[in-house]
XYZ file of C-alpha atoms in Angstrom:
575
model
C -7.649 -6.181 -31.874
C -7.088 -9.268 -34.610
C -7.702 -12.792 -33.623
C -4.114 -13.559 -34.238
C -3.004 -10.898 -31.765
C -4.753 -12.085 -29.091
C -3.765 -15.624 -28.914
C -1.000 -17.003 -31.115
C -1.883 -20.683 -31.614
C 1.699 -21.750 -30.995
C 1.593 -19.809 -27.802
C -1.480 -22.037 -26.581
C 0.098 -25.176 -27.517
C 3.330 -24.827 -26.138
C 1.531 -23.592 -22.569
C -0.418 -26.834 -23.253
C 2.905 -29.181 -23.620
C 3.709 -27.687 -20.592
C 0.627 -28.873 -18.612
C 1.311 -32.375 -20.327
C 4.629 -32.772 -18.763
C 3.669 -31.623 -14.872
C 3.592 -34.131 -12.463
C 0.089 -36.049 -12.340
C -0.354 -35.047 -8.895
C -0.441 -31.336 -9.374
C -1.466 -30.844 -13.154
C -5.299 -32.491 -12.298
C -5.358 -29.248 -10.032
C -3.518 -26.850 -12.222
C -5.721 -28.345 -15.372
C -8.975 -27.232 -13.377
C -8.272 -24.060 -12.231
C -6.960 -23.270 -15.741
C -9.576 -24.445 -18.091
C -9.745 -23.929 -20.902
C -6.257 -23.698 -21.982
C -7.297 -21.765 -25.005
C -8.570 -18.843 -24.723
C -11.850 -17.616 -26.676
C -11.026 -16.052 -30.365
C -11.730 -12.375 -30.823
C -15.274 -12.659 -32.509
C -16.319 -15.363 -29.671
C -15.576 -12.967 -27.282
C -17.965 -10.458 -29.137
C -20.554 -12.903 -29.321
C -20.658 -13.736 -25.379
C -21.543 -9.881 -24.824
C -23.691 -9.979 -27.400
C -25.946 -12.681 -25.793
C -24.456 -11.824 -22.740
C -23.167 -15.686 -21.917
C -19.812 -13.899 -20.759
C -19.371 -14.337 -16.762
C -18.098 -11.951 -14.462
C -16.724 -11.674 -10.797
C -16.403 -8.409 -8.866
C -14.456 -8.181 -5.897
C -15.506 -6.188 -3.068
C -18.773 -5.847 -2.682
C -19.248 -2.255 -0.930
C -20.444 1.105 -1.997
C -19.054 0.886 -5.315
C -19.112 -3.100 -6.094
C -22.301 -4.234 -5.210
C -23.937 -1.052 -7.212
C -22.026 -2.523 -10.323
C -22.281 -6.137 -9.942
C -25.967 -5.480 -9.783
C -25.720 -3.537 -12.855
C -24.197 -5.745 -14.700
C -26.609 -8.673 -13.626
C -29.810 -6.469 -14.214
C -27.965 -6.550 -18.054
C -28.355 -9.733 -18.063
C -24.595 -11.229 -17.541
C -24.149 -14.093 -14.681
C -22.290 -12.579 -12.091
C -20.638 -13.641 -8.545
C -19.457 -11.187 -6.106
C -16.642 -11.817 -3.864
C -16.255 -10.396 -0.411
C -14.300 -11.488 2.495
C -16.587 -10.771 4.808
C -19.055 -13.752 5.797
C -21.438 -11.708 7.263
C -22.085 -10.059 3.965
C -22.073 -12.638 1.788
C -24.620 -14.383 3.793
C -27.159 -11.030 3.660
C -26.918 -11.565 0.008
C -27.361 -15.111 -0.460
C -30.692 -14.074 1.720
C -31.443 -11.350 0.103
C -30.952 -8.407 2.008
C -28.924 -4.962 0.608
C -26.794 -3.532 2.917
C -26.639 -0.790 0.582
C -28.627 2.376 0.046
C -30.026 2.240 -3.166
C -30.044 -1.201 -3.650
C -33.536 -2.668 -2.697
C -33.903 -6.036 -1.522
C -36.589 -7.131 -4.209
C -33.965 -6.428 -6.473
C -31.361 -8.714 -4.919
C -33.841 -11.313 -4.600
C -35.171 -11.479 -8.195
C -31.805 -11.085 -9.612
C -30.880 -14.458 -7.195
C -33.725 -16.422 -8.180
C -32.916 -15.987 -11.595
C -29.138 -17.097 -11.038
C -27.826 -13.586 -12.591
C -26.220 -13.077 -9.032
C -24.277 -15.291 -6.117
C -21.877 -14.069 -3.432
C -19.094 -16.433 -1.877
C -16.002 -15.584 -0.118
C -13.563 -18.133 -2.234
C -11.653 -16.844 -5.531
C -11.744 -20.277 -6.686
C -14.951 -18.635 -8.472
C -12.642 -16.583 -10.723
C -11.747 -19.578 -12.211
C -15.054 -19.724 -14.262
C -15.167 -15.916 -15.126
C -14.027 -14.237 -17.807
C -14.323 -10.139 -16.693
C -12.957 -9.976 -13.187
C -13.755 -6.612 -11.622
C -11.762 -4.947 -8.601
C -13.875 -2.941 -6.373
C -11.790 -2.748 -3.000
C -10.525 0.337 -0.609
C -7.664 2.117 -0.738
C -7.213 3.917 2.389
C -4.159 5.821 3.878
C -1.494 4.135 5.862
C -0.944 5.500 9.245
C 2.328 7.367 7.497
C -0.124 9.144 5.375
C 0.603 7.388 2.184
C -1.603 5.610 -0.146
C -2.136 1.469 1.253
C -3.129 -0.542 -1.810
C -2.705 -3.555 -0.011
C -6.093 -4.592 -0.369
C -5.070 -4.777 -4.248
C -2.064 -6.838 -4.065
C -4.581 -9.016 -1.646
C -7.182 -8.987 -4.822
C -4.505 -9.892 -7.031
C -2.713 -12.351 -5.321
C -6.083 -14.227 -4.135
C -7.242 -14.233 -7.991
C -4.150 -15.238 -9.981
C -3.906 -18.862 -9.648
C -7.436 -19.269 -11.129
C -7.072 -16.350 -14.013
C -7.873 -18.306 -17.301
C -6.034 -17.254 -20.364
C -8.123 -14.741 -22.147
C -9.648 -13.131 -19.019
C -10.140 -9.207 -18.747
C -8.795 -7.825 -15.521
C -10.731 -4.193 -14.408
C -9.815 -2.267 -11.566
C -11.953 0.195 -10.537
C -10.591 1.228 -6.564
C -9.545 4.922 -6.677
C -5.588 4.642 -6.620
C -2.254 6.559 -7.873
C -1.296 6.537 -11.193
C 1.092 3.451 -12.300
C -1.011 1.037 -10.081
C -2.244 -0.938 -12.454
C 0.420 -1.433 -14.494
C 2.674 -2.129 -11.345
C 0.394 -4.114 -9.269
C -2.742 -5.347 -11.329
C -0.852 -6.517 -14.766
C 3.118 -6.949 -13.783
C 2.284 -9.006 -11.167
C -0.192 -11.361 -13.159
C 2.561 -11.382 -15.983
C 5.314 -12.481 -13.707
C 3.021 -15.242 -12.290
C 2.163 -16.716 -15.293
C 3.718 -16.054 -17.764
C 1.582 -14.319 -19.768
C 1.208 -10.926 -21.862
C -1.213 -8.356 -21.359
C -3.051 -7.827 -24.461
C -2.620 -11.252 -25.752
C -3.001 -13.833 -23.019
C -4.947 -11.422 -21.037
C -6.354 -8.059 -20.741
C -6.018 -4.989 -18.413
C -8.251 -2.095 -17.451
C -8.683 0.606 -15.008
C -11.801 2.374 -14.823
C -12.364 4.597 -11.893
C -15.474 4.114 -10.125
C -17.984 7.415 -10.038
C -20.188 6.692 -7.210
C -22.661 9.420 -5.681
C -24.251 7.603 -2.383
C -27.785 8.748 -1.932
C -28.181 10.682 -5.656
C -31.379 10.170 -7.330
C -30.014 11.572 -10.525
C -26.794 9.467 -11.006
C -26.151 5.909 -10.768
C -23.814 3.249 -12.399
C -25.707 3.053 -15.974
C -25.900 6.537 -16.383
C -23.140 8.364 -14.864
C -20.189 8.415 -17.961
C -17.868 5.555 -17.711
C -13.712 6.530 -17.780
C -11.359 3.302 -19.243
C -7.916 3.166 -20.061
C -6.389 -0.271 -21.481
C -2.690 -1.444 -20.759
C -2.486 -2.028 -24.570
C -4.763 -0.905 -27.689
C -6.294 -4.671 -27.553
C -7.409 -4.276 -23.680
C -8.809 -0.852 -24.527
C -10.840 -2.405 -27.406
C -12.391 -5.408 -24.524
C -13.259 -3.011 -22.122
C -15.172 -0.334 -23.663
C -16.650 -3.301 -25.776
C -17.830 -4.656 -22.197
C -18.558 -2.073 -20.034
C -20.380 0.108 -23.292
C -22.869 -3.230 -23.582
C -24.607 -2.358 -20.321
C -23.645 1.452 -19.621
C -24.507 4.444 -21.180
C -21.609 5.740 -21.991
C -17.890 4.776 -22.151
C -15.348 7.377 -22.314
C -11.943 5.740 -23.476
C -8.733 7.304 -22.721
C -5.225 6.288 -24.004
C -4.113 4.842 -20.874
C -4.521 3.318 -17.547
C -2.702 6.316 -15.897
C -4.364 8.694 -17.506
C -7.696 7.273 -16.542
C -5.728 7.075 -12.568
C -4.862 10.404 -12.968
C -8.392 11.578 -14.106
C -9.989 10.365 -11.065
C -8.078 12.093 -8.575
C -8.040 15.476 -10.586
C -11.871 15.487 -10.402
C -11.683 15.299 -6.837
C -8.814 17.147 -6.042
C -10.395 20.302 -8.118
C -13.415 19.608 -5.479
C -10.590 19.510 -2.718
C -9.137 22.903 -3.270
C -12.948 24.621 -4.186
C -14.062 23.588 -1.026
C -11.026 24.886 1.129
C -11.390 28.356 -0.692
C -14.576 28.716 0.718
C -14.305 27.099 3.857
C -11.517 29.813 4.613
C -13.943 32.347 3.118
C -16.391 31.276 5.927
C -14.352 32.191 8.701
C -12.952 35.789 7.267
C -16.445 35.804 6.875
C -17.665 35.446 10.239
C -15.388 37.928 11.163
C -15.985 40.968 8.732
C -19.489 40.784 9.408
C -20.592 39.136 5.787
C -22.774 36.538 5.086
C -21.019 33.882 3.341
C -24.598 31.977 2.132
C -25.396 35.231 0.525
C -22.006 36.213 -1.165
C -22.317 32.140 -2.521
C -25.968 33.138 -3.686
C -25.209 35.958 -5.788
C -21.885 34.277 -6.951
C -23.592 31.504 -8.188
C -26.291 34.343 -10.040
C -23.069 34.299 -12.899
C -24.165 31.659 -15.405
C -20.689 31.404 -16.360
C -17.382 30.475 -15.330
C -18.227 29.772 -12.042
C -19.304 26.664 -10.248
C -20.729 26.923 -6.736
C -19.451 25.156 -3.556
C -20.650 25.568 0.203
C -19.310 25.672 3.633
C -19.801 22.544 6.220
C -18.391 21.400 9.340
C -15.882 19.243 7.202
C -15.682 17.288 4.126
C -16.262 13.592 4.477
C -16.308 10.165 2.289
C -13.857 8.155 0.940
C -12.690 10.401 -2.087
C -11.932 13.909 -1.097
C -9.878 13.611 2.091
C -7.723 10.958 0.431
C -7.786 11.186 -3.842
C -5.681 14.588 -3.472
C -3.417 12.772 -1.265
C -2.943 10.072 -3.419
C -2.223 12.654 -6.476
C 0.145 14.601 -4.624
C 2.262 11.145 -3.414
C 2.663 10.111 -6.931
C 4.175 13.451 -7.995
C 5.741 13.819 -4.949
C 8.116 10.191 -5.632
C 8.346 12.260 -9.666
C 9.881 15.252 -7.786
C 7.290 17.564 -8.205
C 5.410 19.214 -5.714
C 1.896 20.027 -5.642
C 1.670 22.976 -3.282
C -2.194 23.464 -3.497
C -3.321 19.960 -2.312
C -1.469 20.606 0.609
C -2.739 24.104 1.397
C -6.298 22.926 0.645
C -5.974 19.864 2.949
C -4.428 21.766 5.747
C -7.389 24.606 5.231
C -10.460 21.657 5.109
C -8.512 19.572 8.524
C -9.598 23.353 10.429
C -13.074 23.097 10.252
C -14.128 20.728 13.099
C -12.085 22.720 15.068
C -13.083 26.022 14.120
C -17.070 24.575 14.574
C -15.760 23.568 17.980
C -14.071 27.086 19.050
C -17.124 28.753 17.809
C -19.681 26.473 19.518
C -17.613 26.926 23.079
C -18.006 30.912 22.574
C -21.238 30.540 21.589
C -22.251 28.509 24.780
C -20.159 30.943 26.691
C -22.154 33.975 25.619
C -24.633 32.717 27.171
C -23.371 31.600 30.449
C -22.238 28.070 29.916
C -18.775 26.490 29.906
C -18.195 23.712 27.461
C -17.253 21.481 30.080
C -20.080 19.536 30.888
C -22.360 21.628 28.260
C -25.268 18.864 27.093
C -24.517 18.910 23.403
C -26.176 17.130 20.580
C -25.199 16.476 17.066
C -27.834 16.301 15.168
C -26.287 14.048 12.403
C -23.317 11.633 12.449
C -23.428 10.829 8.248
C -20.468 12.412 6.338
C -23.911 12.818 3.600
C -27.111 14.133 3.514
C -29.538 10.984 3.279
C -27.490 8.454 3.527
C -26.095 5.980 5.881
C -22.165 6.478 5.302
C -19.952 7.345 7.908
C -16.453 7.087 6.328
C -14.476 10.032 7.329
C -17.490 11.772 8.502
C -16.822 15.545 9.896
C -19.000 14.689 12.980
C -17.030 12.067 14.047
C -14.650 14.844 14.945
C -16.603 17.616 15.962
C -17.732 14.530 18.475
C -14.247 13.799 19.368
C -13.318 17.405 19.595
C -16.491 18.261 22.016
C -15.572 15.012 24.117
C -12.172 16.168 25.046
C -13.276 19.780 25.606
C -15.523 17.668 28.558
C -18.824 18.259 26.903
C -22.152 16.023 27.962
C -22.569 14.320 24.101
C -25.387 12.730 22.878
C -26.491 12.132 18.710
C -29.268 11.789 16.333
C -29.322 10.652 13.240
C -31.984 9.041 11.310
C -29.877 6.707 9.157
C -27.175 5.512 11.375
C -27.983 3.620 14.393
C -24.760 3.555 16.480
C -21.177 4.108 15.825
C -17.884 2.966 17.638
C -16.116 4.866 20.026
C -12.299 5.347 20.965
C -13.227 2.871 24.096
C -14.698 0.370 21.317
C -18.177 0.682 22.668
C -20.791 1.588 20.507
C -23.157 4.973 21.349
C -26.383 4.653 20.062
C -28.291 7.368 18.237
C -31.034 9.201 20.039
C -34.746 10.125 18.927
C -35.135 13.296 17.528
C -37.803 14.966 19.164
C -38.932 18.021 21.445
C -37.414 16.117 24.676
C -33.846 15.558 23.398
C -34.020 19.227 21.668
C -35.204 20.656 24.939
C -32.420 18.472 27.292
C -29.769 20.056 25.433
C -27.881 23.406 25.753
C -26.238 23.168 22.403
C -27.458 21.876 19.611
C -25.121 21.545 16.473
C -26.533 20.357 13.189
C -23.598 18.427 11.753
C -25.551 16.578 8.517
C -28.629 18.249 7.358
C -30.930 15.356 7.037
C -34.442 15.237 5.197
C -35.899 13.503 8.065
C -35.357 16.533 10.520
C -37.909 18.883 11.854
C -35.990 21.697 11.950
C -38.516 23.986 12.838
C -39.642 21.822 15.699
C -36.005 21.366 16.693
C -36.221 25.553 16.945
C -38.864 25.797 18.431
C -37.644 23.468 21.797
C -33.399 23.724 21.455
C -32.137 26.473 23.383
C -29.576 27.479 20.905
C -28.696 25.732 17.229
C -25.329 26.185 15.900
C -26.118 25.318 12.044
C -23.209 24.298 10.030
C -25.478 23.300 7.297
C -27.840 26.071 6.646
C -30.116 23.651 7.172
C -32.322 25.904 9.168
C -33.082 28.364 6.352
C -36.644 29.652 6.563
C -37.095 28.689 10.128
C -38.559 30.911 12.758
C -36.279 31.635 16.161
C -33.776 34.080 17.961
C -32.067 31.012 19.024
C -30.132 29.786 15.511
C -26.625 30.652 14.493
C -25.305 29.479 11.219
C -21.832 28.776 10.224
C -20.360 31.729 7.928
C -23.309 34.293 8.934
C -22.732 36.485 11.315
C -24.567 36.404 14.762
C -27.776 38.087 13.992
C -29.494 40.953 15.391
C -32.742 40.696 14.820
C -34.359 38.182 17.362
C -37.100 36.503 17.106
C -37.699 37.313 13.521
C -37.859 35.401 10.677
C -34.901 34.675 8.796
C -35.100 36.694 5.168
C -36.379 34.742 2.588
C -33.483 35.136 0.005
C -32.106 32.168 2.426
C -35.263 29.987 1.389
C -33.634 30.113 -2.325
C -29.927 29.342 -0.633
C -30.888 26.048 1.100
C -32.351 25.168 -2.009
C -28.730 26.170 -4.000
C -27.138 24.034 -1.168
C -28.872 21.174 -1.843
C -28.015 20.806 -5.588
C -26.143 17.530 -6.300
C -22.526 17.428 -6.289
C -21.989 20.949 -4.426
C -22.003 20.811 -0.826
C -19.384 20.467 0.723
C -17.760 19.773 4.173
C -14.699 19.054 6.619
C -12.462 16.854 8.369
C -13.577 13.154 9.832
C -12.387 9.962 11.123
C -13.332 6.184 9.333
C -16.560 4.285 9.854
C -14.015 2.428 12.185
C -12.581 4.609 14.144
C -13.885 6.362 17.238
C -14.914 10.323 17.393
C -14.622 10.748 20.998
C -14.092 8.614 24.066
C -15.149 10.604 27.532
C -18.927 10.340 27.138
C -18.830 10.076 31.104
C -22.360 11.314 32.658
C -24.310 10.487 29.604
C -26.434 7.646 31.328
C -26.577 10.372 34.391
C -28.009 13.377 32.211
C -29.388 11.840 29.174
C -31.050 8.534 30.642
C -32.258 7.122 27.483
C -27.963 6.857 26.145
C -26.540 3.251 25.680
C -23.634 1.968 25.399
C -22.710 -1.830 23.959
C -19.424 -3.167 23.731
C -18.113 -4.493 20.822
C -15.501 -7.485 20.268
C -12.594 -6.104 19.379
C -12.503 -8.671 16.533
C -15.509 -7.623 14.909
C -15.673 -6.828 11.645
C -16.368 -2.877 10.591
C -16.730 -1.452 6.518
C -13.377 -0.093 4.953
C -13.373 2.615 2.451
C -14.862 1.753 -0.442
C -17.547 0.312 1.706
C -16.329 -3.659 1.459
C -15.996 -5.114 4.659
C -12.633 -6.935 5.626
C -13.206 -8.510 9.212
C -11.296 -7.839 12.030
C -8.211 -6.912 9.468
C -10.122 -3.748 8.965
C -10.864 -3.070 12.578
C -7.142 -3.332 13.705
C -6.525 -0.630 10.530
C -9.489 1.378 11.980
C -8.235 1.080 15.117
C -4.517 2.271 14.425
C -5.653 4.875 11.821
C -7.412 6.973 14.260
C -4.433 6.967 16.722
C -2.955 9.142 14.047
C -5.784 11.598 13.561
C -4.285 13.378 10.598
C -7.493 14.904 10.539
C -8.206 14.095 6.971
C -11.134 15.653 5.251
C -13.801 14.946 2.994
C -17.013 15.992 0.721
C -19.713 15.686 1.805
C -22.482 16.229 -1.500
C -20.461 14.855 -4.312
C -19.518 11.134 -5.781
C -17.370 9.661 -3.995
């Protein structure tokens, strides 16, 4: 991109006249919001990430803006994250990570150094010049993508965009968003025109919660530009701090990218979750057919069974991808199928948990069940669209006695609003139930202790490979025959397979938000040791991408799980 390209000179000067002639009272405002009127020359701009003087604002600071705006400030650029919620900005000005990953020593060094601040006013974006949009885009009740939360970005940031400014939005969205609602909208406002008064990015965020292997520097980075010039300032940007910067011709193709990689995830898992269950039925084992598959070191890329598929990409990218061509007249036949075939599996781990209990002379209703695991993820704290939320809601209105564990989350809401509280795993709670069900599979579980005390273990996880016990049924095996022996070893080297990166996968879930369940009557009665605490019903709860919007977000929450579409997502992949 030339110098003259970017700003014309006359341009500047006439937007300058402009400012001259507004009335005294409001061009003192105007003047310091929009400072300077001229914006930077190309090789300036070049120079401020080359000594990395260039500041930057992210917006949203969840599971996917926090990681980068403490990229970005480890790089050494001044950053200042912008969240709506209080409550979180306040943890950060202290300190304190809220996210996995993210370890408070970090946060504080990269404070005391002044490389990072948090504030909830986008008067801040009025001193930046790389504004980055990190905020959730869930489904409306109607089942349609809701990018509200990006017109709410967009409109909260525009009055103090400075010419010259690059624009980046990251939130996982349809194709044509940006163009419609990140740079048309900016355009109309002031004037301007991407490219020369300002510049326009999208670059979908690749975010694997929990991974050791794959983080924001090293995971490759996806950009499209609205124009050739705010291609050239974005992979200039992000390639000065990231490994690698894959540019693409355009902002929809860079859209469209994003949901492809999880819609190909979408329709993998549903061909072997409906595997599983003809599966269970002709008498196969599903972990071993997926063993040997995976043997073929070609043309074949494994995926695994789970009680669901949870998180904030899988049960809604496909969605997204199949709305956009849906309002282009074409349908796309095998998001639907695939969506339809993950929504089953709670219900199918239900079914096959009440015939289990009824083998053996127990009615669901009033059965003492536990979930051992309430995380849509293995290791991590996340509970958006988590299967277990509704295997929990399922259970409760089949009139089940639930209780959970979980290691990493705490408590979650209810339908009722109240808050359950997780349970200590340990021989006790195994031994007070009649069901266990092993919804996340955990590091932190015993599971050999947990068969050595449960009664009966309905594994949806494999989780219990190599364990000793007549008392454990796994999803997609079935029942076995030989009690009280020792599972055969070939499922040792299966766990392992399902706990490669990226590859396991599982079913259908509710938000962080919402409730899984509402008649936990005669918990206090059988399980003494359950609480309950009621929550204000304007308290604030985390959205999708992790950013938390206040009590806005808990009315969505709220009338998002009245619908129940029964949405699905991964569980072992990036988000």
């Amino acid at each position: 991109m030339s110098e003259n390209s970017l700003y014309p000179e006359d341009k500047g000067q006439e937007e300058k006249e402009k400012q001259a002639q507004a009335p005294a009272e409001h061009r003192g405002r105007k003047e310091q919001r929009l400072k300077p009127l001229y914006p930077k020359p190309q090789q300036t701009t070049l120079q401020c990430i080359h000594d990395r003087s260039l500041k930057a604002v992210v917006i949203g600071l969840g599971y996917v803006g926090l990681p980068m705006a403490v990229e970005m400030a480890q790089s050494g650029y001044r950053v200042h994250g912008i969240d709506i919620d209080a409550g979180k900005v306040a943890k950060l000005r202290a300190g304190h990570s809220y996210i996995i990953g993210i370890e408070d020593e970090v946060l504080q060094t990269l404070l005391e150094a002044n490389l990072l601040t948090a504030g909830t006013d986008y008067a801040a974006v009025a001193d930046a010049d790389v504004i980055v949009i990190c905020v959730p885009t869930p489904l409306t009740n109607a089942y349609q993508p809701d990018i509200s939360y990006i017109s709410s970005a967009v409109g909260g940031m525009t009055p103090y965009l400075q010419l010259g400014s690059l624009v980046i939005l990251e939130s996982t969205t349809y194709p044509g968003t940006t163009e419609e609602h990140v740079k048309q909208p900016v355009e109309a406002a002031r004037g301007w025109t991407a490219g020369e008064h300002f510049y326009v990015c999208y670059s979908p965020e690749r975010v694997d919660p929990g991974s050791v292997h794959y983080g924001v520097k090293n995971t490759p980075k996806i950009i499209g530009g609205s124009t050739p010039a705010c291609l050239s300032y974005g992979t200039q940007f992000y390639g000065s701090f990231l490994n690698e910067v894959v540019p693409v011709s355009s902002t929809t193709v860079a859209e469209t990218a994003k949901l492809f990689e999880n819609t190909f995830r979408s329709v993998n898992i549903a061909l072997v979750n409906e595997l599983t269950t003809a599966c269970e039925q002709m008498g196969v084992d599903i972990w071993e057919v997926l063993q040997a598959a995976a043997t073929k070191p070609f043309g074949y890329m494994p995926f695994y069974p789970g009680p669901g598929i949870g998180g904030h990409c899988i049960p809604i990218d496909p969605i997204y991808l199949s709305w956009a061509a849906n309002r282009q007249g074409s349908e796309l036949r095998f998001i639907k199928l695939a969506d339809a075939t993950n929504r089953q599996m709670p219900e199918h781990v239900v079914q096959r948990a009440a015939a289990l209990l009824e083998q053996r002379g127990h009615s669901i209703r009033g059965a003492r069940v536990v979930l051992a695991g309430m995380a849509y993820k293995k290791d991590i704290d996340d509970l958006r669209e988590s299967p277990a939320l509704d295997v929990f809601r399922l259970l409760s209105a089949a009139g089940a006695d639930i209780v959970f564990t979980d290691p990493m989350v705490p408590v979650f809401r209810q339908d009722d609003g109240s808050m359950l509280q997780s349970q200590p795993a340990s021989p006790e709670l195994w031994t007070w139930a009649d069901l266990v069900i092993i919804t996340t599979d955990h590091s932190a579980f015993d599971y050999q202790e947990m068969a050595d005390h449960a009664p009966l273990i309905f594994d949806t996880r494999n989780a219990t490979a190599g364990c000793r016990g007549d008392n454990i049924v796994v999803l997609g095996q079935p029942e076995r025959q030989d009690r009280g022996t020792k599972k055969e070893d070939f499922q040792n080297t299966e766990h392992e397979a399902a706990e490669l990166e990226g590859h396991n996968n599982s079913g259908q879930a509710t938000r962080e938000g919402d409730s899984a369940g509402s008649d936990v009557k005669g918990q206090r009665e059988k399980y003494p040791d359950t609480k309950h605490e009621c929550v204000p019903s304007g308290e604030s709860s985390e959205n999708e991408n992790g950013e938390s919007y206040g009590s806005q977000d808990a009315e969505w929450a709220d009338q998002d799980v009245k619908k129940m579409h029964g949405k699905t997502g991964d569980n072992y992949g990036e988000s």
